[in-house]
Structures are given as C-alpha cells and as structure tokens.
mmCIF file of C-alpha atoms and ligand atoms in Angstrom:
data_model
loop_
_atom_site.group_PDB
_atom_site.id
_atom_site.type_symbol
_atom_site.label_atom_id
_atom_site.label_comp_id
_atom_site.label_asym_id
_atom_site.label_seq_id
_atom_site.Cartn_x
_atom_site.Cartn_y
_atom_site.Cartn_z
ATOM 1 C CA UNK A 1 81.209 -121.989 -79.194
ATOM 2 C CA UNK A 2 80.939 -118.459 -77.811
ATOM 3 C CA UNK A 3 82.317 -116.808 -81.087
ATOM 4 C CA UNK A 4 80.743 -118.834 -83.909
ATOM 5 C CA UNK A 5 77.044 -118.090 -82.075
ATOM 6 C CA UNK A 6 78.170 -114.715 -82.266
ATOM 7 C CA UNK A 7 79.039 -114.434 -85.966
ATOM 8 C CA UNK A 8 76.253 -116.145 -86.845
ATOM 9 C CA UNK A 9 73.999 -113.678 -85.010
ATOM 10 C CA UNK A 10 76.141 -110.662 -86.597
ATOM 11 C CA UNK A 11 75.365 -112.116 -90.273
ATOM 12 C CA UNK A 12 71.752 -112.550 -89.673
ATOM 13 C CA UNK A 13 71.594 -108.696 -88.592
ATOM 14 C CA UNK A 14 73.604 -107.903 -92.035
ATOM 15 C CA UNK A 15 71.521 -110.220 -94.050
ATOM 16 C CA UNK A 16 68.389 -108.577 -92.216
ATOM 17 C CA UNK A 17 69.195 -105.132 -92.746
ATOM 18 C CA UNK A 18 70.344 -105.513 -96.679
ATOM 19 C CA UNK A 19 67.058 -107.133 -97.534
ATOM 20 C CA UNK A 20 65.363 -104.217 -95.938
ATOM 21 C CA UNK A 21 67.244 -101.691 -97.580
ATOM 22 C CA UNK A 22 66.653 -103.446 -101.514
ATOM 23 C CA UNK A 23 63.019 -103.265 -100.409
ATOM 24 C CA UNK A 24 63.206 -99.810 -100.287
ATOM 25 C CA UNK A 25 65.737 -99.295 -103.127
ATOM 26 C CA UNK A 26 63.059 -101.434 -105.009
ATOM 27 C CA UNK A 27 59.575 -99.299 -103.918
ATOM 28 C CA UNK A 28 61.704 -96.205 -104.961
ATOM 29 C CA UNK A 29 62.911 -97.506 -108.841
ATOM 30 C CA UNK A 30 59.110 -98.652 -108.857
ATOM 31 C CA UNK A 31 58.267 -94.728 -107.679
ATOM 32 C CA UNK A 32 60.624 -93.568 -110.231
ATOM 33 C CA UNK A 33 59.401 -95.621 -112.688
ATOM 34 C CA UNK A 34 55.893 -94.563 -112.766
ATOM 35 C CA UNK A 35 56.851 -90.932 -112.301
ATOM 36 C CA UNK A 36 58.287 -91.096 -115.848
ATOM 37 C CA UNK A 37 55.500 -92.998 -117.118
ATOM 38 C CA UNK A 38 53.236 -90.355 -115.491
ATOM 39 C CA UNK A 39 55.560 -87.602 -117.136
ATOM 40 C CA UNK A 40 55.622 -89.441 -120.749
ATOM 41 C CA UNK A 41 51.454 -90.042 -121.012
ATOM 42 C CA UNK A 42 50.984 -86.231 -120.116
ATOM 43 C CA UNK A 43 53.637 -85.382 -122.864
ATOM 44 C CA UNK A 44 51.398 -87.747 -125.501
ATOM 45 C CA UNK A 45 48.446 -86.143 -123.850
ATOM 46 C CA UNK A 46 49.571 -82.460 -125.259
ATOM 47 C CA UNK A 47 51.458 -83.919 -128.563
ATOM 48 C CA UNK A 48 47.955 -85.305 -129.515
ATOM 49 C CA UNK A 49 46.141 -82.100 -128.311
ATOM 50 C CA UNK A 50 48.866 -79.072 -129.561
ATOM 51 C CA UNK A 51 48.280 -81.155 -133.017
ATOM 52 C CA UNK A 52 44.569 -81.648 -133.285
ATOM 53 C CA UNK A 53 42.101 -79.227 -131.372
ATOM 54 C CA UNK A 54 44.758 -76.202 -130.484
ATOM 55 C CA UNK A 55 46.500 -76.796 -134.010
ATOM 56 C CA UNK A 56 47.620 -73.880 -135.430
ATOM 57 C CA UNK A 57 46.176 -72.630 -138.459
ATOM 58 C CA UNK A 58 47.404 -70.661 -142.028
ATOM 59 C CA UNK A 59 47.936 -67.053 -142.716
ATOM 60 C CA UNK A 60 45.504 -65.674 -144.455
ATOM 61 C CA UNK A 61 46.906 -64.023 -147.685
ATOM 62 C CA UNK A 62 44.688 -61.763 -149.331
ATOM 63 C CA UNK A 63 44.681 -59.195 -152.115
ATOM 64 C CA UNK A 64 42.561 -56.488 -150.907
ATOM 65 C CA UNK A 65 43.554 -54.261 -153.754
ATOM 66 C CA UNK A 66 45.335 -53.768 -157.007
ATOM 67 C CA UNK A 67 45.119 -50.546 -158.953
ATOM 68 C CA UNK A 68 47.477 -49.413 -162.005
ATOM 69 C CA UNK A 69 49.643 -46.762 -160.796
ATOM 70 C CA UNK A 70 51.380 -46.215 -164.304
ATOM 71 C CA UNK A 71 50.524 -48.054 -167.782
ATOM 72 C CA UNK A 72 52.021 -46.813 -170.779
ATOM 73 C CA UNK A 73 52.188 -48.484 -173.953
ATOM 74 C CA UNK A 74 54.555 -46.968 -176.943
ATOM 75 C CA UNK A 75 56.203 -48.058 -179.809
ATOM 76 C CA UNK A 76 60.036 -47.448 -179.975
ATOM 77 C CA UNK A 77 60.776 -46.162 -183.657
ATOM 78 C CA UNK A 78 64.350 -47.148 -183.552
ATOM 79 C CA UNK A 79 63.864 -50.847 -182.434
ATOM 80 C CA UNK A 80 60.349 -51.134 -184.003
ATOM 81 C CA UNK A 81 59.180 -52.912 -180.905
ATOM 82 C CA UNK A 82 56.426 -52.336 -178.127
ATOM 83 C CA UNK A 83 57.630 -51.028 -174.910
ATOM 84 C CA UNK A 84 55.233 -50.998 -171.846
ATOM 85 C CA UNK A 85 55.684 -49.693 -168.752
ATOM 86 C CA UNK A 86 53.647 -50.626 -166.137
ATOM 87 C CA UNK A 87 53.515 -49.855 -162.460
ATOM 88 C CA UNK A 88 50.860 -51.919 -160.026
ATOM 89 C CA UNK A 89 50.019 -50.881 -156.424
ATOM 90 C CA UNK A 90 48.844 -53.577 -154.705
ATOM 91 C CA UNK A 91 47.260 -53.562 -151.080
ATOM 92 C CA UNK A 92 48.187 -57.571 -149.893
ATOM 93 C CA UNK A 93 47.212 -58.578 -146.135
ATOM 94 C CA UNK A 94 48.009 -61.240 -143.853
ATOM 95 C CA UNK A 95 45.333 -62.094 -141.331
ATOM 96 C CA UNK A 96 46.840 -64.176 -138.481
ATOM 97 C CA UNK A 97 43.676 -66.604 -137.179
ATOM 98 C CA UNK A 98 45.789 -67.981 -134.334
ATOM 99 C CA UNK A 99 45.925 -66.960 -130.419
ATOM 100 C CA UNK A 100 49.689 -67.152 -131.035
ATOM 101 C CA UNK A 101 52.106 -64.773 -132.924
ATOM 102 C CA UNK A 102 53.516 -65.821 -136.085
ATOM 103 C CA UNK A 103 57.014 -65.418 -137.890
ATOM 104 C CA UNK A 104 56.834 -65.594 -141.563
ATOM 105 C CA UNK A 105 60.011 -65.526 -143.617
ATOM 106 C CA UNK A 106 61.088 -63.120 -146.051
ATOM 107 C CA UNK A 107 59.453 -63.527 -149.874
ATOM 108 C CA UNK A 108 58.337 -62.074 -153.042
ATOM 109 C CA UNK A 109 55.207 -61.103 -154.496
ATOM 110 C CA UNK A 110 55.773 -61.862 -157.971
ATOM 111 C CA UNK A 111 54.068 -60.344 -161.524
ATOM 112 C CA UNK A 112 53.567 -62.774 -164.175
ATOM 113 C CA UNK A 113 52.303 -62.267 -168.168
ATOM 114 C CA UNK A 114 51.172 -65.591 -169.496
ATOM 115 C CA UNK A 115 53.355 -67.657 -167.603
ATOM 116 C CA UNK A 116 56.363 -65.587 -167.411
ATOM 117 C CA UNK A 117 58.124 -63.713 -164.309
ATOM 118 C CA UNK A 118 57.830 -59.976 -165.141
ATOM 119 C CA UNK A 119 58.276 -58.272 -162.045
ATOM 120 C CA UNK A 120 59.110 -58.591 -158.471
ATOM 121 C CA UNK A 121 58.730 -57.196 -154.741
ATOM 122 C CA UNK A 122 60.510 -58.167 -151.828
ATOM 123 C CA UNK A 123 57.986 -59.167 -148.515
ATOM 124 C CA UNK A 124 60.380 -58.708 -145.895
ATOM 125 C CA UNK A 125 60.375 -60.990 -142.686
ATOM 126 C CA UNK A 126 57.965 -59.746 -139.872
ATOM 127 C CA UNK A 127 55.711 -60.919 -137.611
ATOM 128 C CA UNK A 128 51.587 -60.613 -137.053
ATOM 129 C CA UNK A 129 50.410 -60.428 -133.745
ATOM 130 C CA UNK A 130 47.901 -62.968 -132.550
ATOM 131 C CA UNK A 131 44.486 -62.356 -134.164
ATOM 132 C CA UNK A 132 45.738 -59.441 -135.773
ATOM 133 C CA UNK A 133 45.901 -58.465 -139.715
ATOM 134 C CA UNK A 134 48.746 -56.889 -141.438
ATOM 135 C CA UNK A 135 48.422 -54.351 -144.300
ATOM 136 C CA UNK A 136 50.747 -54.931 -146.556
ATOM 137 C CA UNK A 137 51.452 -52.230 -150.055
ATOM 138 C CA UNK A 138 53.396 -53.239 -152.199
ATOM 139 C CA UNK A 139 54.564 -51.795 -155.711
ATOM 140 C CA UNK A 140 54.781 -53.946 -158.885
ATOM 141 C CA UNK A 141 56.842 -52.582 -161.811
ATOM 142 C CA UNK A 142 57.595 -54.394 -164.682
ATOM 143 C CA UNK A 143 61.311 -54.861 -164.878
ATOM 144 C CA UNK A 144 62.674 -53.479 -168.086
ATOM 145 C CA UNK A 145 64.832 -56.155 -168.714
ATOM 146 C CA UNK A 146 62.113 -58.369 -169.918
ATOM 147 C CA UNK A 147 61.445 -58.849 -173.239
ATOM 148 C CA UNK A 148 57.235 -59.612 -173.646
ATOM 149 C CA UNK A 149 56.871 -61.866 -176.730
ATOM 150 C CA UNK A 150 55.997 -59.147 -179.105
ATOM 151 C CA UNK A 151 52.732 -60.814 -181.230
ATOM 152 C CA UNK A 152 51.323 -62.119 -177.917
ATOM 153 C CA UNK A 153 51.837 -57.909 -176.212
ATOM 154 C CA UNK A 154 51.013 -56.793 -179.534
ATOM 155 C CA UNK A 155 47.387 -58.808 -179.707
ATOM 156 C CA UNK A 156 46.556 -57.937 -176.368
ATOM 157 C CA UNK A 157 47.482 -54.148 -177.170
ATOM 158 C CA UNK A 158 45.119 -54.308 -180.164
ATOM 159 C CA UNK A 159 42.252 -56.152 -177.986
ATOM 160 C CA UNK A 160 43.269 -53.570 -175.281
ATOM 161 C CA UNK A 161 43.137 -56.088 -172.161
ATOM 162 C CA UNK A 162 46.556 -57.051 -171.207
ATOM 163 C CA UNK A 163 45.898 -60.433 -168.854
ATOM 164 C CA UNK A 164 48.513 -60.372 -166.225
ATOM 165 C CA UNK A 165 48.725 -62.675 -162.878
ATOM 166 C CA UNK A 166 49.926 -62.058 -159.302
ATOM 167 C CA UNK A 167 51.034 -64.302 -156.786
ATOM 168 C CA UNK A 168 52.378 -64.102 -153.212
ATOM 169 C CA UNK A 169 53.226 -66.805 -150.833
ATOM 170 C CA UNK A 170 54.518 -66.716 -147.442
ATOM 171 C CA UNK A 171 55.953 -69.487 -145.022
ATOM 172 C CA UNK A 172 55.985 -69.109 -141.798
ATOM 173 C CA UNK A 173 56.809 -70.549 -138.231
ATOM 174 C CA UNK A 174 54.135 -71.306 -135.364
ATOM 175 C CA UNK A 175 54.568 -72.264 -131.865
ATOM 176 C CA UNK A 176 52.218 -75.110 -130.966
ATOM 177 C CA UNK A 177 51.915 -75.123 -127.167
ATOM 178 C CA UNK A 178 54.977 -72.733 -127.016
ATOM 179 C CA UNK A 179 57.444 -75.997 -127.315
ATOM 180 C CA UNK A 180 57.024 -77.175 -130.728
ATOM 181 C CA UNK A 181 57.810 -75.145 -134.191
ATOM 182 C CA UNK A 182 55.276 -76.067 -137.243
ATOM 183 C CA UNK A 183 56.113 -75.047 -140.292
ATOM 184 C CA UNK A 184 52.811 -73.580 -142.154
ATOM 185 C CA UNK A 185 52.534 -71.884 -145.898
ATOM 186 C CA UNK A 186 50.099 -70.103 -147.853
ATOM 187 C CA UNK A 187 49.789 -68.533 -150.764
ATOM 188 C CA UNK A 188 47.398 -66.328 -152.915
ATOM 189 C CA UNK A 189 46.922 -65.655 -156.486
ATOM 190 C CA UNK A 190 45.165 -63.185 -158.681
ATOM 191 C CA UNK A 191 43.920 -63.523 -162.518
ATOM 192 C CA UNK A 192 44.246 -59.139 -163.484
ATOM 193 C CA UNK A 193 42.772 -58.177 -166.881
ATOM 194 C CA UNK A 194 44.011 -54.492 -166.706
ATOM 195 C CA UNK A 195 42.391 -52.127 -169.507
ATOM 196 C CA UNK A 196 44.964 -50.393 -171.304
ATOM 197 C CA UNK A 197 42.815 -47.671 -172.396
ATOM 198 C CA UNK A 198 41.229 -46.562 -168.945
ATOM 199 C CA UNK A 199 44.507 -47.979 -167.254
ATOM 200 C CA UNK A 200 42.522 -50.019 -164.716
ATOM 201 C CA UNK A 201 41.969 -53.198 -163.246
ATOM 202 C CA UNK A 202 38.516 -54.404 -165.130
ATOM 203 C CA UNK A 203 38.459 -57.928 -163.619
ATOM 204 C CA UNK A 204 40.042 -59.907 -161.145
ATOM 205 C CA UNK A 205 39.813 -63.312 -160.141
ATOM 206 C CA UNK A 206 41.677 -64.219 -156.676
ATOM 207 C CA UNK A 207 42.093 -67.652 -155.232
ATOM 208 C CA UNK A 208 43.679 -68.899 -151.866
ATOM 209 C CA UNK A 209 45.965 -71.963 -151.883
ATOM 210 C CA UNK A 210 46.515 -73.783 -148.549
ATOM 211 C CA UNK A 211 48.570 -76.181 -148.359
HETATM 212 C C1 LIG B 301 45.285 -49.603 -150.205
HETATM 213 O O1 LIG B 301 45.520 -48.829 -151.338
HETATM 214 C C2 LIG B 301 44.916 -47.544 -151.333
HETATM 215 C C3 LIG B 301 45.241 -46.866 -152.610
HETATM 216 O O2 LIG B 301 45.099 -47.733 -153.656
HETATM 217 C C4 LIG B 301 45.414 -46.767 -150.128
HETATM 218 O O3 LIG B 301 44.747 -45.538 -150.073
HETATM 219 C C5 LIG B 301 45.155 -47.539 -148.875
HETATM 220 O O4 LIG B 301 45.705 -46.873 -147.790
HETATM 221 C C6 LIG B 301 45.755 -48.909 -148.964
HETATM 222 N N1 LIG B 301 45.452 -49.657 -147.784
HETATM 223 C C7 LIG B 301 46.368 -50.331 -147.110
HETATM 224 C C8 LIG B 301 45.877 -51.089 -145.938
HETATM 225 O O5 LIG B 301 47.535 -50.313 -147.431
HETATM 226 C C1 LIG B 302 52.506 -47.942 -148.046
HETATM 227 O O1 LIG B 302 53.437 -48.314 -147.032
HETATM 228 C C2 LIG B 302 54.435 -47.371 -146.766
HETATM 229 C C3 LIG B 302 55.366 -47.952 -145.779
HETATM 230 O O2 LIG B 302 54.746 -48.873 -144.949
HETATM 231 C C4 LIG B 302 53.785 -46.062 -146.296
HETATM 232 O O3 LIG B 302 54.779 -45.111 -146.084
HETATM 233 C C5 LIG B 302 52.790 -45.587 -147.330
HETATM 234 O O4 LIG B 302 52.112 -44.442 -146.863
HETATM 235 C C6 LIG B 302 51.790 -46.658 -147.662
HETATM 236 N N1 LIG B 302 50.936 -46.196 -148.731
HETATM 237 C C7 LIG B 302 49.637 -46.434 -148.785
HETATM 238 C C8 LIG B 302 48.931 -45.897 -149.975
HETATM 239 O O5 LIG B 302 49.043 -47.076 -147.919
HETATM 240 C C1 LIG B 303 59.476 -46.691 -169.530
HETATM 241 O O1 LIG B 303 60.405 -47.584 -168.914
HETATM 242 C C2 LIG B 303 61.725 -47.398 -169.345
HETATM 243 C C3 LIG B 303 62.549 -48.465 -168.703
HETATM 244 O O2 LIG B 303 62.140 -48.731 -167.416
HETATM 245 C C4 LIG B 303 62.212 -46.013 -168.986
HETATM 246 O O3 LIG B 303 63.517 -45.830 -169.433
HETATM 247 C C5 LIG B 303 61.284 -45.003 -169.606
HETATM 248 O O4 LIG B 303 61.656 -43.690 -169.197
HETATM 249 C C6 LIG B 303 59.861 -45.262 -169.215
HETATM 250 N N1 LIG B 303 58.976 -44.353 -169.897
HETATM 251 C C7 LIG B 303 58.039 -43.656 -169.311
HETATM 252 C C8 LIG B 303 57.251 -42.774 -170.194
HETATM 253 O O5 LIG B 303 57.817 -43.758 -168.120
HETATM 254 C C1 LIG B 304 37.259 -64.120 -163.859
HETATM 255 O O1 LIG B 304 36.265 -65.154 -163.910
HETATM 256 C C2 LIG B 304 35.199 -64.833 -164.758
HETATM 257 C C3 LIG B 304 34.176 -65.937 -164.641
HETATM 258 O O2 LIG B 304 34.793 -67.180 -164.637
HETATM 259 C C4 LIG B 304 35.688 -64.639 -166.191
HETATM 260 O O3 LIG B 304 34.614 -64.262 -167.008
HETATM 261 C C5 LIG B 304 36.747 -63.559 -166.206
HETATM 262 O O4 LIG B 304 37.296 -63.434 -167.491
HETATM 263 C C6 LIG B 304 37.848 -63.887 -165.233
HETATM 264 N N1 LIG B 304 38.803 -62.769 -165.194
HETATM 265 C C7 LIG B 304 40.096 -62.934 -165.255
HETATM 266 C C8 LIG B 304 40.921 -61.726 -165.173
HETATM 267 O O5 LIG B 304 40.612 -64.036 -165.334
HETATM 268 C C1 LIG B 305 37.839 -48.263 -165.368
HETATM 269 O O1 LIG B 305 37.864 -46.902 -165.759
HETATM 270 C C2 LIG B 305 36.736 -46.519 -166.553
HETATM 271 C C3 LIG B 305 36.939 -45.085 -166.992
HETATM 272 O O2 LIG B 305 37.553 -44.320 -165.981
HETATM 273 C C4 LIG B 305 35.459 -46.702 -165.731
HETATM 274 O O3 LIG B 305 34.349 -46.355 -166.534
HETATM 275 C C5 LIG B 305 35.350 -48.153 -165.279
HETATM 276 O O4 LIG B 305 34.224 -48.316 -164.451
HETATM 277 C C6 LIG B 305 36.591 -48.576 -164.531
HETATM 278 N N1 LIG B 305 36.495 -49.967 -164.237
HETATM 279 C C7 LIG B 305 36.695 -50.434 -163.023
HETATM 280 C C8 LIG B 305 36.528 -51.925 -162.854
HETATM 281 O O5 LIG B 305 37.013 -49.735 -162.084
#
C-alpha cells in the first residue's frame, strides 16, 4: 500500500517537472524563432535599400582631350602604297560619383578607322577613391601592322579629314553596403575628324554609354 502511494507520488513529481521544463524548451525555440525572423526582415530591409536609394552608381568615362601628337602621311615608292603614321594623346578620366571606392579591371582604349581596330592602349587595373576623378593619358599609335584599305585612306587623304573613332570601356566592382559586390560598366566613345593638313583634331563628337 505504502510503496505503490509512493511511486505514484514520485511519477507525478517527474511528470510535473518534464512538462515544466518543455514549457520552457518551447518559449525558448519560440525566442529563437523570432530572433531569426527579426535577423532575416532587417537583412531584406538593407537588400532592398543597398539596391535602390544607396545603389551604387557608374564611372564616369570621359574624354577630356585628344590632340595629334604625330600625323604623317607619305607615299612609299617601292610598294606604291600610303603609309600613315599617326600618334594620338588622349587625356581620358574616370569620375567616381559614389561615397565608396571603386575597383575597375584592367582594359583597352582602342583606335578605330571606319570600323576597324587600328590601335591600342592598355588601362591598367586601379582604383578611384570615393568622389574622386582620375586623370588618365594615354597614347594612341597606329600599329604598323595594319593595312588601311588604300582607296578609302587614299579619299580621305585627298579630302584631307581622316575620320577616326575612339572608344574606352571599363568594368568595375562596387561594394553595396560593404557586403555585396555589383558588377557596374561604362563606356565612352568619340567620333575624331583629325585634319591632316594642320594635324589637329577639327571635330569631335563624344557620347557616354551606360549600361
Ligand atoms: C591633358 O593633356 C595635356 C596636353 O595635351 C596635358 O598638358 C595635360 O596635363 C593633360 N591633363 C591630364 C589630366 O592628363
Ligand atoms: C601622363 O602620365 C604619365 C604617367 O602617369 C606622366 O609621367 C606624364 O607626365 C603625363 N603627361 C601629361 C601630359 O599629363
Ligand atoms: C612611320 O611608321 C613606321 C612604322 O611604324 C616607321 O618605321 C617609320 O619610321 C615611321 N616614319 C616616321 C617618319 O615617323
Ligand atoms: C559631329 O556632329 C556634328 C553635328 O551632328 C557633325 O556635323 C560633325 O560632322 C560630327 N563630327 C564627327 C567627327 O563625327
Ligand atoms: C587646327 O589648326 C589650325 C592651324 O593651326 C587652326 O587654325 C585651327 O583653329 C585648329 N583647329 C582646332 C579645332 O583646333
């Protein structure tokens, strides 16, 4: 009699206490619970902003100048063909808008005639400051390798304009909120007529891509 009231009485205290202790183990999954849900809306809360109001904006490519360093225009008597030699110094600069620095990678600005690659220089990797612009020279040449179409040089040797095109673009990295990486481009491109009498630059159209 003595020993089942007493079991009884021991399993009731067991029971007791376990019940207390899921109550607990509940409130504090319930805690945890809404600490991550607390943690994830704050997370969304940033995404949305670091994407829309602090979103980081483009470089700013420009071409402040381009003068002709070296034109030259001659006819080689053994070949019977045109040979130019050219030489562009151009003054290129990258205007970071953002409160953040920015990484760009390494590129080329390139020299084109009608449609055609004739020269190149390398725009190493760097970095622009925060609000900060970046002169850039640079120093066109047309490789001698490349063969002009000779009635299309030869025209624009007789008109004396010689229409040439240059175009830079640069890809970079930006931090948004310092956690996430975008990756950002922009380019820049100038339409050059270039006198071949006063060796000059007479007109130049520039246009900013963004993309
Ligand atoms: C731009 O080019 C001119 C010469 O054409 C040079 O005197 C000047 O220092 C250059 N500016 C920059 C920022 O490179
Ligand atoms: C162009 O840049 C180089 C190296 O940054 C510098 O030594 C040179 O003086 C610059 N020239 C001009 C005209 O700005
Ligand atoms: C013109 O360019 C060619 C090839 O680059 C070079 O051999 C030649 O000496 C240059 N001529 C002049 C007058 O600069
Ligand atoms: C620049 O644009 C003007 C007006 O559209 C045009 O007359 C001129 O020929 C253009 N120059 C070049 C180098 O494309
Ligand atoms: C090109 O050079 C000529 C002669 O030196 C000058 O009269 C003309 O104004 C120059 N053109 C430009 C756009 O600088």
């Amino acid at each position: 009699m003595l020993g089942f009231t007493n079991t009884s009485i021991e399993t009731q205290f067991a029971s007791g206490g376990g019940g207390r202790k899921e109550r607990r183990k509940r409130n504090r999954k319930i805690c945890i619970y809404f600490t991550i849900l607390l943690i994830l809306l704050i997370f969304i809360v940033f995404l949305i902003l670091g994407f829309t109001i602090f979103k980081p904006k483009r470089l700013i490519t420009t071409f402040d100048s381009i003068t002709v360093e070296h034109l030259q225009s001659s006819l080689d008597p053994v070949s019977v063909r045109f040979i130019l030699n050219l030489t562009l110094h151009v003054n290129l600069s990258l205007k970071n808008p953002n409160h953040v620095g920015f990484s760009y990678d390494s590129s080329s600005a390139l020299l084109n005639y009608k449609g055609q690659l004739i020269g190149e220089a390398p725009l190493p990797a760097n970095r622009v400051g925060p609000e900060e612009t970046q002169p850039i020279n640079l120093t066109l040449t047309l490789m001698a390798d490349r063969l002009l179409s000779e009635s299309q040089l030869f025209n624009d040797l007789m008109v004396g304009v010689i229409p040439l095109n240059t175009f830079v673009k640069v890809s970079g990295k930006v931090r948004v909120l310092k956690i996430f990486k975008l990756k950002v481009q922009s380019s820049s491109s100038c339409d050059l007529a270039i006198s071949v009498l006063n060796r000059n630059v007479t007109s130049q159209n520039c246009t900013s891509q963004i993309k």
